[in-house]
PDB file of N, CA, C and O in Angstrom:
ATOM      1  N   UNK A  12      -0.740  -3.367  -2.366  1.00  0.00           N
ATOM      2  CA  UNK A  12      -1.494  -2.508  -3.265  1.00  0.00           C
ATOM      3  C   UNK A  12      -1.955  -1.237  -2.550  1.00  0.00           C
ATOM      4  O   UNK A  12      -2.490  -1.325  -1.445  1.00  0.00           O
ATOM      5  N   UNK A  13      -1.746   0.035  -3.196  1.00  0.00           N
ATOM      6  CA  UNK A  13      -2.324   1.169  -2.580  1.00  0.00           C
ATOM      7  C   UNK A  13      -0.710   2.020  -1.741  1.00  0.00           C
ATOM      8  O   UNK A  13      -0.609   3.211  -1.448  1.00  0.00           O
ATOM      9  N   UNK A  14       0.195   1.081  -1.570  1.00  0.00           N
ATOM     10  CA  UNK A  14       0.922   1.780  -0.548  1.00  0.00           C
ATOM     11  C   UNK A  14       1.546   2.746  -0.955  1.00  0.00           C
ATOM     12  O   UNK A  14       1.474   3.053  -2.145  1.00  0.00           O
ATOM     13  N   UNK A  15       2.471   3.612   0.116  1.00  0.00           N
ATOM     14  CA  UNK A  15       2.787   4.416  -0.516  1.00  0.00           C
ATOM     15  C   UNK A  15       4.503   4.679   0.303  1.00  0.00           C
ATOM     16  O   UNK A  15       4.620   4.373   1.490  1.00  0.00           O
ATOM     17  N   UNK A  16       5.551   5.176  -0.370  1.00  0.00           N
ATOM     18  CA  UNK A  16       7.068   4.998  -0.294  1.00  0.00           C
ATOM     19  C   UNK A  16       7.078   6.216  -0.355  1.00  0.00           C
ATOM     20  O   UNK A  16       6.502   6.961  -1.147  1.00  0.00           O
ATOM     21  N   UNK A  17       8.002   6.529   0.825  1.00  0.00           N
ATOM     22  CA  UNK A  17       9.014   8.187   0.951  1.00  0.00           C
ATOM     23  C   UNK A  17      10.565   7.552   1.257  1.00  0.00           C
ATOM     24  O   UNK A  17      10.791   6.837   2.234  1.00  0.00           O
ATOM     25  N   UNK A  18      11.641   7.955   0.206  1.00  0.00           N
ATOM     26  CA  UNK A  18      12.986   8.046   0.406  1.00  0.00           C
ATOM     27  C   UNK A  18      13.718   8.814   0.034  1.00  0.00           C
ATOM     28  O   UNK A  18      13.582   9.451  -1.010  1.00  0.00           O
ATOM     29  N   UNK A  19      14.629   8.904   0.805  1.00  0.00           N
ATOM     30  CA  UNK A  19      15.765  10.354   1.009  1.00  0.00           C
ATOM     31  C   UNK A  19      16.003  10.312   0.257  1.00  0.00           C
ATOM     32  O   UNK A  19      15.231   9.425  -0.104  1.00  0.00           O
ATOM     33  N   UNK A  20      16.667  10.588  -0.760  1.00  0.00           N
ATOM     34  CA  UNK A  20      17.775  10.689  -1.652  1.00  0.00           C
ATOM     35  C   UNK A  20      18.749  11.944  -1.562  1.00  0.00           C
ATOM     36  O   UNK A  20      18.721  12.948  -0.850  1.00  0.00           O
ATOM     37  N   UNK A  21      19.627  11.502  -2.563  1.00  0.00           N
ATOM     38  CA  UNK A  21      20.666  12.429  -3.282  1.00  0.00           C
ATOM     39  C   UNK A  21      20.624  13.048  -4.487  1.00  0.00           C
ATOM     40  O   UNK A  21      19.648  12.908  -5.224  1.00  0.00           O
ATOM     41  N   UNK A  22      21.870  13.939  -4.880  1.00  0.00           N
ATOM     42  CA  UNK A  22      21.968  14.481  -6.027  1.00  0.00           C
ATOM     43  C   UNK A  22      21.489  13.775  -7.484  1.00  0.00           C
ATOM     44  O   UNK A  22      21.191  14.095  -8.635  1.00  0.00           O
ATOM     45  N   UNK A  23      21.603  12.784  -6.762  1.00  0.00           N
ATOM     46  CA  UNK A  23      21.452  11.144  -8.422  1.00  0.00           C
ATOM     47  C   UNK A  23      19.959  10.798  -8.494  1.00  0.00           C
ATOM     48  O   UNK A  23      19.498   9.938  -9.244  1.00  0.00           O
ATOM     49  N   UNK A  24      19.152  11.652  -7.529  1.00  0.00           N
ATOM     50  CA  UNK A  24      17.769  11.002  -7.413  1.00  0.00           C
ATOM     51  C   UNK A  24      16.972  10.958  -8.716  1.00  0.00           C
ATOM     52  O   UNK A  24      16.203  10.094  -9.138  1.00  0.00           O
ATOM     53  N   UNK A  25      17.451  12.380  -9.352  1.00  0.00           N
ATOM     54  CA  UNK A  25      16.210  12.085 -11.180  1.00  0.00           C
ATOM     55  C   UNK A  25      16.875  10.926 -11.582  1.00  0.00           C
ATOM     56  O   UNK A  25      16.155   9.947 -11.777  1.00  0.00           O
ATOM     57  N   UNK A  26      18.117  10.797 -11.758  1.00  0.00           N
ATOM     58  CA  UNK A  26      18.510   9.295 -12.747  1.00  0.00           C
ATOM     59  C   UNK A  26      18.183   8.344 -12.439  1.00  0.00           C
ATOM     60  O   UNK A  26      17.589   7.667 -13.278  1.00  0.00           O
ATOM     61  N   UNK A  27      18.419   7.739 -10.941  1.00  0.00           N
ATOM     62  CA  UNK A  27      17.649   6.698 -10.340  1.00  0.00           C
ATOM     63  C   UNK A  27      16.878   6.686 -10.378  1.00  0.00           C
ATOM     64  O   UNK A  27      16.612   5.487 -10.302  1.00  0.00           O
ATOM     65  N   UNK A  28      15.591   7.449 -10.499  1.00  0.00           N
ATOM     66  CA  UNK A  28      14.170   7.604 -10.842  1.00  0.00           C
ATOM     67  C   UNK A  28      14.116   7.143 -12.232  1.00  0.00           C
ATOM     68  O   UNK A  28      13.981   5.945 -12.477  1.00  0.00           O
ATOM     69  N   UNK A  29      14.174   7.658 -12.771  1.00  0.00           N
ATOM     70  CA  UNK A  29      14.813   7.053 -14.380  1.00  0.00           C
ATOM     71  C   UNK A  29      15.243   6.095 -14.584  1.00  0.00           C
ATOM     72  O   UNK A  29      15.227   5.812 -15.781  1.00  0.00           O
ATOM     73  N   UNK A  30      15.688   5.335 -13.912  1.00  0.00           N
ATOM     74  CA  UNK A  30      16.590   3.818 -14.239  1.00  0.00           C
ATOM     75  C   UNK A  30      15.892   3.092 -14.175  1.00  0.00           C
ATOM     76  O   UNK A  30      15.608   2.171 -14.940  1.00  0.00           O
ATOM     77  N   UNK A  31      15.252   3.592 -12.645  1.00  0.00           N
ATOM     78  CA  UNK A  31      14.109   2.311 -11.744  1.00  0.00           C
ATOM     79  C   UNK A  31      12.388   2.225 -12.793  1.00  0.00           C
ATOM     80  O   UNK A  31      11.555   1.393 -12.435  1.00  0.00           O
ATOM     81  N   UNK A  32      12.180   2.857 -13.623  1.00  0.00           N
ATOM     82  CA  UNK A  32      10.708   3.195 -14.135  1.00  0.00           C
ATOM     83  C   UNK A  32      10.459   1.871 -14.780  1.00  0.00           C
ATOM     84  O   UNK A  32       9.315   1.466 -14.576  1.00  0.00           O
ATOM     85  N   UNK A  33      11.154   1.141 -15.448  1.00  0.00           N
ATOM     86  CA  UNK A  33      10.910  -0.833 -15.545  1.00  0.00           C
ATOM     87  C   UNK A  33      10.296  -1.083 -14.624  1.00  0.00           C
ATOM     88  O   UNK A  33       9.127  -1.466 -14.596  1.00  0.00           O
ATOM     89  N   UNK A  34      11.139  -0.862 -13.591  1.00  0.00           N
ATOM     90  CA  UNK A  34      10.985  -1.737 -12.792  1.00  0.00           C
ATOM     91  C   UNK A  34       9.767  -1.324 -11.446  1.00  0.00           C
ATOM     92  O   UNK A  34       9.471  -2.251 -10.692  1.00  0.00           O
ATOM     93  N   UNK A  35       9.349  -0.438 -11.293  1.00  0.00           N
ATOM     94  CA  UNK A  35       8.653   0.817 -10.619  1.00  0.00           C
ATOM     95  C   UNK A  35       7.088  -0.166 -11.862  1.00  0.00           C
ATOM     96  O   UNK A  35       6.170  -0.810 -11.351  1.00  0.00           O
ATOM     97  N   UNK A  36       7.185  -0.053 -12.739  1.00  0.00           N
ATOM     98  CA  UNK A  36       6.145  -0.219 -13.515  1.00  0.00           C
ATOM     99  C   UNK A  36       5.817  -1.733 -13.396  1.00  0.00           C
ATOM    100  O   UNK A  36       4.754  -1.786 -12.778  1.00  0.00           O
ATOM    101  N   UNK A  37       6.052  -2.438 -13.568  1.00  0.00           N
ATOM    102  CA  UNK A  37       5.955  -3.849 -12.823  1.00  0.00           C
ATOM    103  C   UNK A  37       5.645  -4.032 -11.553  1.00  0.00           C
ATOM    104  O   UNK A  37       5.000  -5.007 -11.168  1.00  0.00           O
ATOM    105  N   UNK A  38       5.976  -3.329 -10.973  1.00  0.00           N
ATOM    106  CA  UNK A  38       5.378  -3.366  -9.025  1.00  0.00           C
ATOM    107  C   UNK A  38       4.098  -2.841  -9.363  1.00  0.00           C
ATOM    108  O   UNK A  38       3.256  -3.172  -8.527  1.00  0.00           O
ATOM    109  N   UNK A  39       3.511  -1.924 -10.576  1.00  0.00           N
ATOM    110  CA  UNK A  39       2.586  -1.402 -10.202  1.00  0.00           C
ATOM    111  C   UNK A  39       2.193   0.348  -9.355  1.00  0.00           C
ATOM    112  O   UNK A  39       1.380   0.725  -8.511  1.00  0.00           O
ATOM    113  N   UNK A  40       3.291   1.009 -10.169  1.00  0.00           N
ATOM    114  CA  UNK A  40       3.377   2.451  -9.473  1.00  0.00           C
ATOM    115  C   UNK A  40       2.604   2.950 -10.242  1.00  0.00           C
ATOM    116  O   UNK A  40       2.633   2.864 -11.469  1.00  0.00           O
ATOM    117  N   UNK A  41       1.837   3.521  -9.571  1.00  0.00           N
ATOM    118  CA  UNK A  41       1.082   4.778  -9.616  1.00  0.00           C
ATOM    119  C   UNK A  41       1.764   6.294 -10.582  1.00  0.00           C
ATOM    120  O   UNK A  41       1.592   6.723 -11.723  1.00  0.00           O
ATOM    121  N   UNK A  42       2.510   6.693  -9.485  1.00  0.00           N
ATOM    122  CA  UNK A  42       2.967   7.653  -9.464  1.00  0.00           C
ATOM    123  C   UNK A  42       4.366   7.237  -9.252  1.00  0.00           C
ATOM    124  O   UNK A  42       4.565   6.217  -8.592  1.00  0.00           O
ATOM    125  N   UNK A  43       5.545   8.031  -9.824  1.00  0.00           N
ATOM    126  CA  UNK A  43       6.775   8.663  -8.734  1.00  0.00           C
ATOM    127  C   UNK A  43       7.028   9.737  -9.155  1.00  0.00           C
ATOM    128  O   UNK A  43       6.485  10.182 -10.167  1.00  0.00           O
ATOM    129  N   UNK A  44       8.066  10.498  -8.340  1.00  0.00           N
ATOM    130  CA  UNK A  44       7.495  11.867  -8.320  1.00  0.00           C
ATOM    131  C   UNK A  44       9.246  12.230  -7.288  1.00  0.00           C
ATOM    132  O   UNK A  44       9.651  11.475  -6.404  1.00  0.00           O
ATOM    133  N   UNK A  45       9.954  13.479  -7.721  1.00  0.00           N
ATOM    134  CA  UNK A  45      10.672  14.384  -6.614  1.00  0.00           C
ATOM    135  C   UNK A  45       9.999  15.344  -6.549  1.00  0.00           C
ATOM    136  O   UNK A  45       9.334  16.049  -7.308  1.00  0.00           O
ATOM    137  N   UNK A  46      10.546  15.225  -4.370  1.00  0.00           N
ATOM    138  CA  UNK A  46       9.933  16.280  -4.020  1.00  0.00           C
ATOM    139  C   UNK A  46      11.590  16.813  -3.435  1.00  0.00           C
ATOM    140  O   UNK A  46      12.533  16.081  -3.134  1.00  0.00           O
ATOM    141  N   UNK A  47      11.504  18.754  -3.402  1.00  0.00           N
ATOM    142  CA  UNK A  47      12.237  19.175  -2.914  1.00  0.00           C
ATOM    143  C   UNK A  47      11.713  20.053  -1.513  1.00  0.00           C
ATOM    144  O   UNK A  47      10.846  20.920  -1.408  1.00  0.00           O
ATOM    145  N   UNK A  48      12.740  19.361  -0.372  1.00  0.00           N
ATOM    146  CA  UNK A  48      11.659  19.583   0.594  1.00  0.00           C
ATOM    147  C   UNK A  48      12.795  20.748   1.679  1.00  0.00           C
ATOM    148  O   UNK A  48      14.006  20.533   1.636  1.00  0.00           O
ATOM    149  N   UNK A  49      12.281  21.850   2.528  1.00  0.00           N
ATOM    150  CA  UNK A  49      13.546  22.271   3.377  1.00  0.00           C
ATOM    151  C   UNK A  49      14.046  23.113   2.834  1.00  0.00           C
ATOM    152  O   UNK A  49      15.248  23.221   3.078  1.00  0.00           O
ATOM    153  N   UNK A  50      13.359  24.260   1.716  1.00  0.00           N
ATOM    154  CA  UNK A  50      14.237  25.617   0.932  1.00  0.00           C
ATOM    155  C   UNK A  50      13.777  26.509   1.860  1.00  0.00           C
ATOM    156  O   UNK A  50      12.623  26.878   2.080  1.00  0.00           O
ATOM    157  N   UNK A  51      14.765  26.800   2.358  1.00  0.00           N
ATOM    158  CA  UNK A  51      15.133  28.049   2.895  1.00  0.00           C
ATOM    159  C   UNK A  51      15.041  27.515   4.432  1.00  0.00           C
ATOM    160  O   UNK A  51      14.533  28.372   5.154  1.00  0.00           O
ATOM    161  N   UNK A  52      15.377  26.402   5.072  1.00  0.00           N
ATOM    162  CA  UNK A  52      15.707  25.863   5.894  1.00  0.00           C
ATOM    163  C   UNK A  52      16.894  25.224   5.953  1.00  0.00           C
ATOM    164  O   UNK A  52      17.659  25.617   6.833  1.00  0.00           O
ATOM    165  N   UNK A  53      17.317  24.191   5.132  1.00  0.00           N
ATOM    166  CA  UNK A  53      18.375  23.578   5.002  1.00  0.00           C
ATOM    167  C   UNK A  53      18.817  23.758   3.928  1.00  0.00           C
ATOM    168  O   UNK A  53      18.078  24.014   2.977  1.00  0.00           O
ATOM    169  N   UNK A  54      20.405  23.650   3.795  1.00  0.00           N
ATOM    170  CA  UNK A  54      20.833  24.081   2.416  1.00  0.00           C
ATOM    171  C   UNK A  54      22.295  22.635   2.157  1.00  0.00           C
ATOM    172  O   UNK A  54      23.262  22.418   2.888  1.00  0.00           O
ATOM    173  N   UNK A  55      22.038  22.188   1.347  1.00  0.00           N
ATOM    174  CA  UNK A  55      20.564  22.525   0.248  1.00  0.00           C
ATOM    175  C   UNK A  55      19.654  21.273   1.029  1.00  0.00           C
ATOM    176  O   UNK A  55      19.834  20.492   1.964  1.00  0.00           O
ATOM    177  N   UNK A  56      18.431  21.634  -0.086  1.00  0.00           N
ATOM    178  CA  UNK A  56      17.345  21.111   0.664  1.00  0.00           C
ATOM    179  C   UNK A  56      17.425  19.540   0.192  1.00  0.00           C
ATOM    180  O   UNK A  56      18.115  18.956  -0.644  1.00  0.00           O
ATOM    181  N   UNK A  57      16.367  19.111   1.141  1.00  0.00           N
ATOM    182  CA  UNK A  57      16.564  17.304   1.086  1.00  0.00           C
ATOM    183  C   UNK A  57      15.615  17.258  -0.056  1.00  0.00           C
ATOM    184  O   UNK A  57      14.550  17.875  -0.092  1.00  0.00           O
ATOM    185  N   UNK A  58      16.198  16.287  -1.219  1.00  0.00           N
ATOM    186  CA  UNK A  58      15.566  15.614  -2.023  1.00  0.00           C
ATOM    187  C   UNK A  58      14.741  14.080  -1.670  1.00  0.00           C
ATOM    188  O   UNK A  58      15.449  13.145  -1.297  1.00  0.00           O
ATOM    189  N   UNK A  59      13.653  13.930  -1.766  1.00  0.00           N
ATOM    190  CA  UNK A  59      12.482  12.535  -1.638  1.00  0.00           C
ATOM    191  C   UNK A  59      11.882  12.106  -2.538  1.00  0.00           C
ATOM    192  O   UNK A  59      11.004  12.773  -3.085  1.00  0.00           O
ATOM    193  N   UNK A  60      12.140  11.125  -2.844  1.00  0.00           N
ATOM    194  CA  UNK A  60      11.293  10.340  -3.784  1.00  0.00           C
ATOM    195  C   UNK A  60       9.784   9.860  -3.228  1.00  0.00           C
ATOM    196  O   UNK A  60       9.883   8.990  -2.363  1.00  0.00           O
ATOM    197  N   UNK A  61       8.583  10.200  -3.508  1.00  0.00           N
ATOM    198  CA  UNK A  61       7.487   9.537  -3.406  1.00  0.00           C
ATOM    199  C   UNK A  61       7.044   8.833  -4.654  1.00  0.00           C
ATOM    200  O   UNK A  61       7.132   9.062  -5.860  1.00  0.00           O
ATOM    201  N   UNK A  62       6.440   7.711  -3.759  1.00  0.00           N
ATOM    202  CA  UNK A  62       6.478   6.266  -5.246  1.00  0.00           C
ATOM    203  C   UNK A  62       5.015   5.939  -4.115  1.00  0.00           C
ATOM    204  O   UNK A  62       5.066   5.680  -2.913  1.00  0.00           O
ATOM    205  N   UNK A  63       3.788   6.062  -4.996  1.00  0.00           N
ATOM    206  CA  UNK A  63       2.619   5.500  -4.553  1.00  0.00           C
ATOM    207  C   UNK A  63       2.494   4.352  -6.023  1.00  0.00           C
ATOM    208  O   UNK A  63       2.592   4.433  -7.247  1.00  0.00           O
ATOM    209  N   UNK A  64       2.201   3.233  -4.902  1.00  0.00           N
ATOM    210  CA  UNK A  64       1.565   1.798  -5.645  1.00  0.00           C
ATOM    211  C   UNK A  64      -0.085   2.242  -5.877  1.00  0.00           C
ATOM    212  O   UNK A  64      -0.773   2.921  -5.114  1.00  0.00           O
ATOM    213  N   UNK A  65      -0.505   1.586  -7.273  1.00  0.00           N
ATOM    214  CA  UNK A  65      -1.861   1.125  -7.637  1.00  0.00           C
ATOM    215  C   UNK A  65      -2.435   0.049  -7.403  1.00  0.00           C
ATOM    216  O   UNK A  65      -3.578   0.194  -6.969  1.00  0.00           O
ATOM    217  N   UNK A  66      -1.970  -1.335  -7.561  1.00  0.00           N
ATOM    218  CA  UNK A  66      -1.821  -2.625  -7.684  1.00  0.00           C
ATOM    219  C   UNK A  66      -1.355  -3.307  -7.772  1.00  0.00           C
ATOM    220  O   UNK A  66      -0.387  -3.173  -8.522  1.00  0.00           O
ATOM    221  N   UNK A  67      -1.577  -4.766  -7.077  1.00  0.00           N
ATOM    222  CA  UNK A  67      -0.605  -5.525  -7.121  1.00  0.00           C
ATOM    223  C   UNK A  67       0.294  -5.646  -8.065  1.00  0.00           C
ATOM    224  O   UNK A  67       0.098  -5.081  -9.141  1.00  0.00           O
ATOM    225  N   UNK A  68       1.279  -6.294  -7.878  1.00  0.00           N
ATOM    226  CA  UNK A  68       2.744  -6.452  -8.813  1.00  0.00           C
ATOM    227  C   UNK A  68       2.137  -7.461 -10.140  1.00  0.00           C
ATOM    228  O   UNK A  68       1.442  -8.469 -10.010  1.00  0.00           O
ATOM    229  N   UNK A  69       2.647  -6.833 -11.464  1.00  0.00           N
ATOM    230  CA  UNK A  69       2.358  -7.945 -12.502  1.00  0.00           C
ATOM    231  C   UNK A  69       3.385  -8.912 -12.282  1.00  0.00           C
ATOM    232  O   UNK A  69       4.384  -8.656 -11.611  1.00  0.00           O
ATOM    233  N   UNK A  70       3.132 -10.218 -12.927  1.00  0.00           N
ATOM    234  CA  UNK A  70       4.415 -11.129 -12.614  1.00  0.00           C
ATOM    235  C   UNK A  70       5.306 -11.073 -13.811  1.00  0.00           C
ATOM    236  O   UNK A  70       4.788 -11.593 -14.799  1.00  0.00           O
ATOM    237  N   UNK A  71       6.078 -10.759 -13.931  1.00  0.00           N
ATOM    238  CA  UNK A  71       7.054 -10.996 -15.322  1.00  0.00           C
ATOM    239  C   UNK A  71       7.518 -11.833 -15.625  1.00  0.00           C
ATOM    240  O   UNK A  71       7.109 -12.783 -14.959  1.00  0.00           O
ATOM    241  N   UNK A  72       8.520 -12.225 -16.613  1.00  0.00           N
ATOM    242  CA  UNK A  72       9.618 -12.903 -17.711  1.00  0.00           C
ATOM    243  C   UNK A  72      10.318 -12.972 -16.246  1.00  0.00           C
ATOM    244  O   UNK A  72      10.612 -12.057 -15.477  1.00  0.00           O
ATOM    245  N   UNK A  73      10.506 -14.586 -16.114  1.00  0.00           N
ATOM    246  CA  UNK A  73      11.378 -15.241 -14.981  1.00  0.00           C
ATOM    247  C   UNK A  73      10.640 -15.315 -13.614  1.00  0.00           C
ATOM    248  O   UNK A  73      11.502 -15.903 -12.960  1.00  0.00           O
ATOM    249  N   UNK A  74       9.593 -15.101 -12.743  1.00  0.00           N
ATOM    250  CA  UNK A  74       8.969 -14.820 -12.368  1.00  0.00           C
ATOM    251  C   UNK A  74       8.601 -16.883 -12.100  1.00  0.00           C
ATOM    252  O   UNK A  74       8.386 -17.826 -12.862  1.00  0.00           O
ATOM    253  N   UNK A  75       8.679 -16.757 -11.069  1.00  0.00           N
ATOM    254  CA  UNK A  75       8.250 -18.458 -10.504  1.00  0.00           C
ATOM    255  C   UNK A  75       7.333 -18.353  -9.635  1.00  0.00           C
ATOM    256  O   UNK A  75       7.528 -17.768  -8.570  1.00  0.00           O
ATOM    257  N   UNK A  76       6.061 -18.967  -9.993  1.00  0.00           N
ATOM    258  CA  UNK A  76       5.018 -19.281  -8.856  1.00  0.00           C
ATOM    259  C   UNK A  76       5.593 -20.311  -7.967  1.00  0.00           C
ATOM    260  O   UNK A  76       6.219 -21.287  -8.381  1.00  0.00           O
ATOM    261  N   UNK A  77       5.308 -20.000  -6.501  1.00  0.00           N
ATOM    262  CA  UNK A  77       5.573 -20.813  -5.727  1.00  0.00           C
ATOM    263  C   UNK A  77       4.635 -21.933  -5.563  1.00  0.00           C
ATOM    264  O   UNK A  77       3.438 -21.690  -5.715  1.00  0.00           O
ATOM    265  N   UNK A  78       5.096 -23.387  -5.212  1.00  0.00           N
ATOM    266  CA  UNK A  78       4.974 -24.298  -5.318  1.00  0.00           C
ATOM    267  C   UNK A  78       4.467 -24.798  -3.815  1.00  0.00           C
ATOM    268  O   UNK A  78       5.285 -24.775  -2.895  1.00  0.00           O
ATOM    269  N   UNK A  79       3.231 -25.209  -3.600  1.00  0.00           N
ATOM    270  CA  UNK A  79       3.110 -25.667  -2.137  1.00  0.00           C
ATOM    271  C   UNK A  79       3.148 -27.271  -2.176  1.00  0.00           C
ATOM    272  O   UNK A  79       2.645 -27.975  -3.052  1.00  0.00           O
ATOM    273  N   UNK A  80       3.665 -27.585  -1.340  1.00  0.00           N
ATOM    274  CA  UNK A  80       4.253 -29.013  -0.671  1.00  0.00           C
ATOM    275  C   UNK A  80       3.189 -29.972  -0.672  1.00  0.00           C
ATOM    276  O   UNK A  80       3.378 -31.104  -0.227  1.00  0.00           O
TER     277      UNK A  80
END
């Protein structure tokens, strides 16, 4: 809870951002968000996904509590 995710991505990063928002929303995201980082340094510039968590993960549909011995 609280954490917070930086990953590289590629050209595909809005769609994958888009795909993942189910599932991003069930972990409990906060936020996600592209950043375009490196204009007018690198060309082209590096695309990052930041994904900050709020709270713990809800449990969903299929979702098994573990069982202690």
């Amino acid at each position: 809870p609280g954490g917070e995710l930086l990953a590289l991505k590629g050209e595909r990063a809005a769609a994958e951002l888009a795909d993942a928002k189910p599932v991003l929303d069930r972990f409990g995201v906060r936020t996600a968000e592209l950043l375009h980082v490196g204009r007018g340094k690198v060309d082209p510039p590096t695309t990052l996904v930041r994904v900050v968590a709020e709270r713990a993960p809800r449990r969903g549909k299929g979702s098994r509590k573990k069982r202690s011995s």
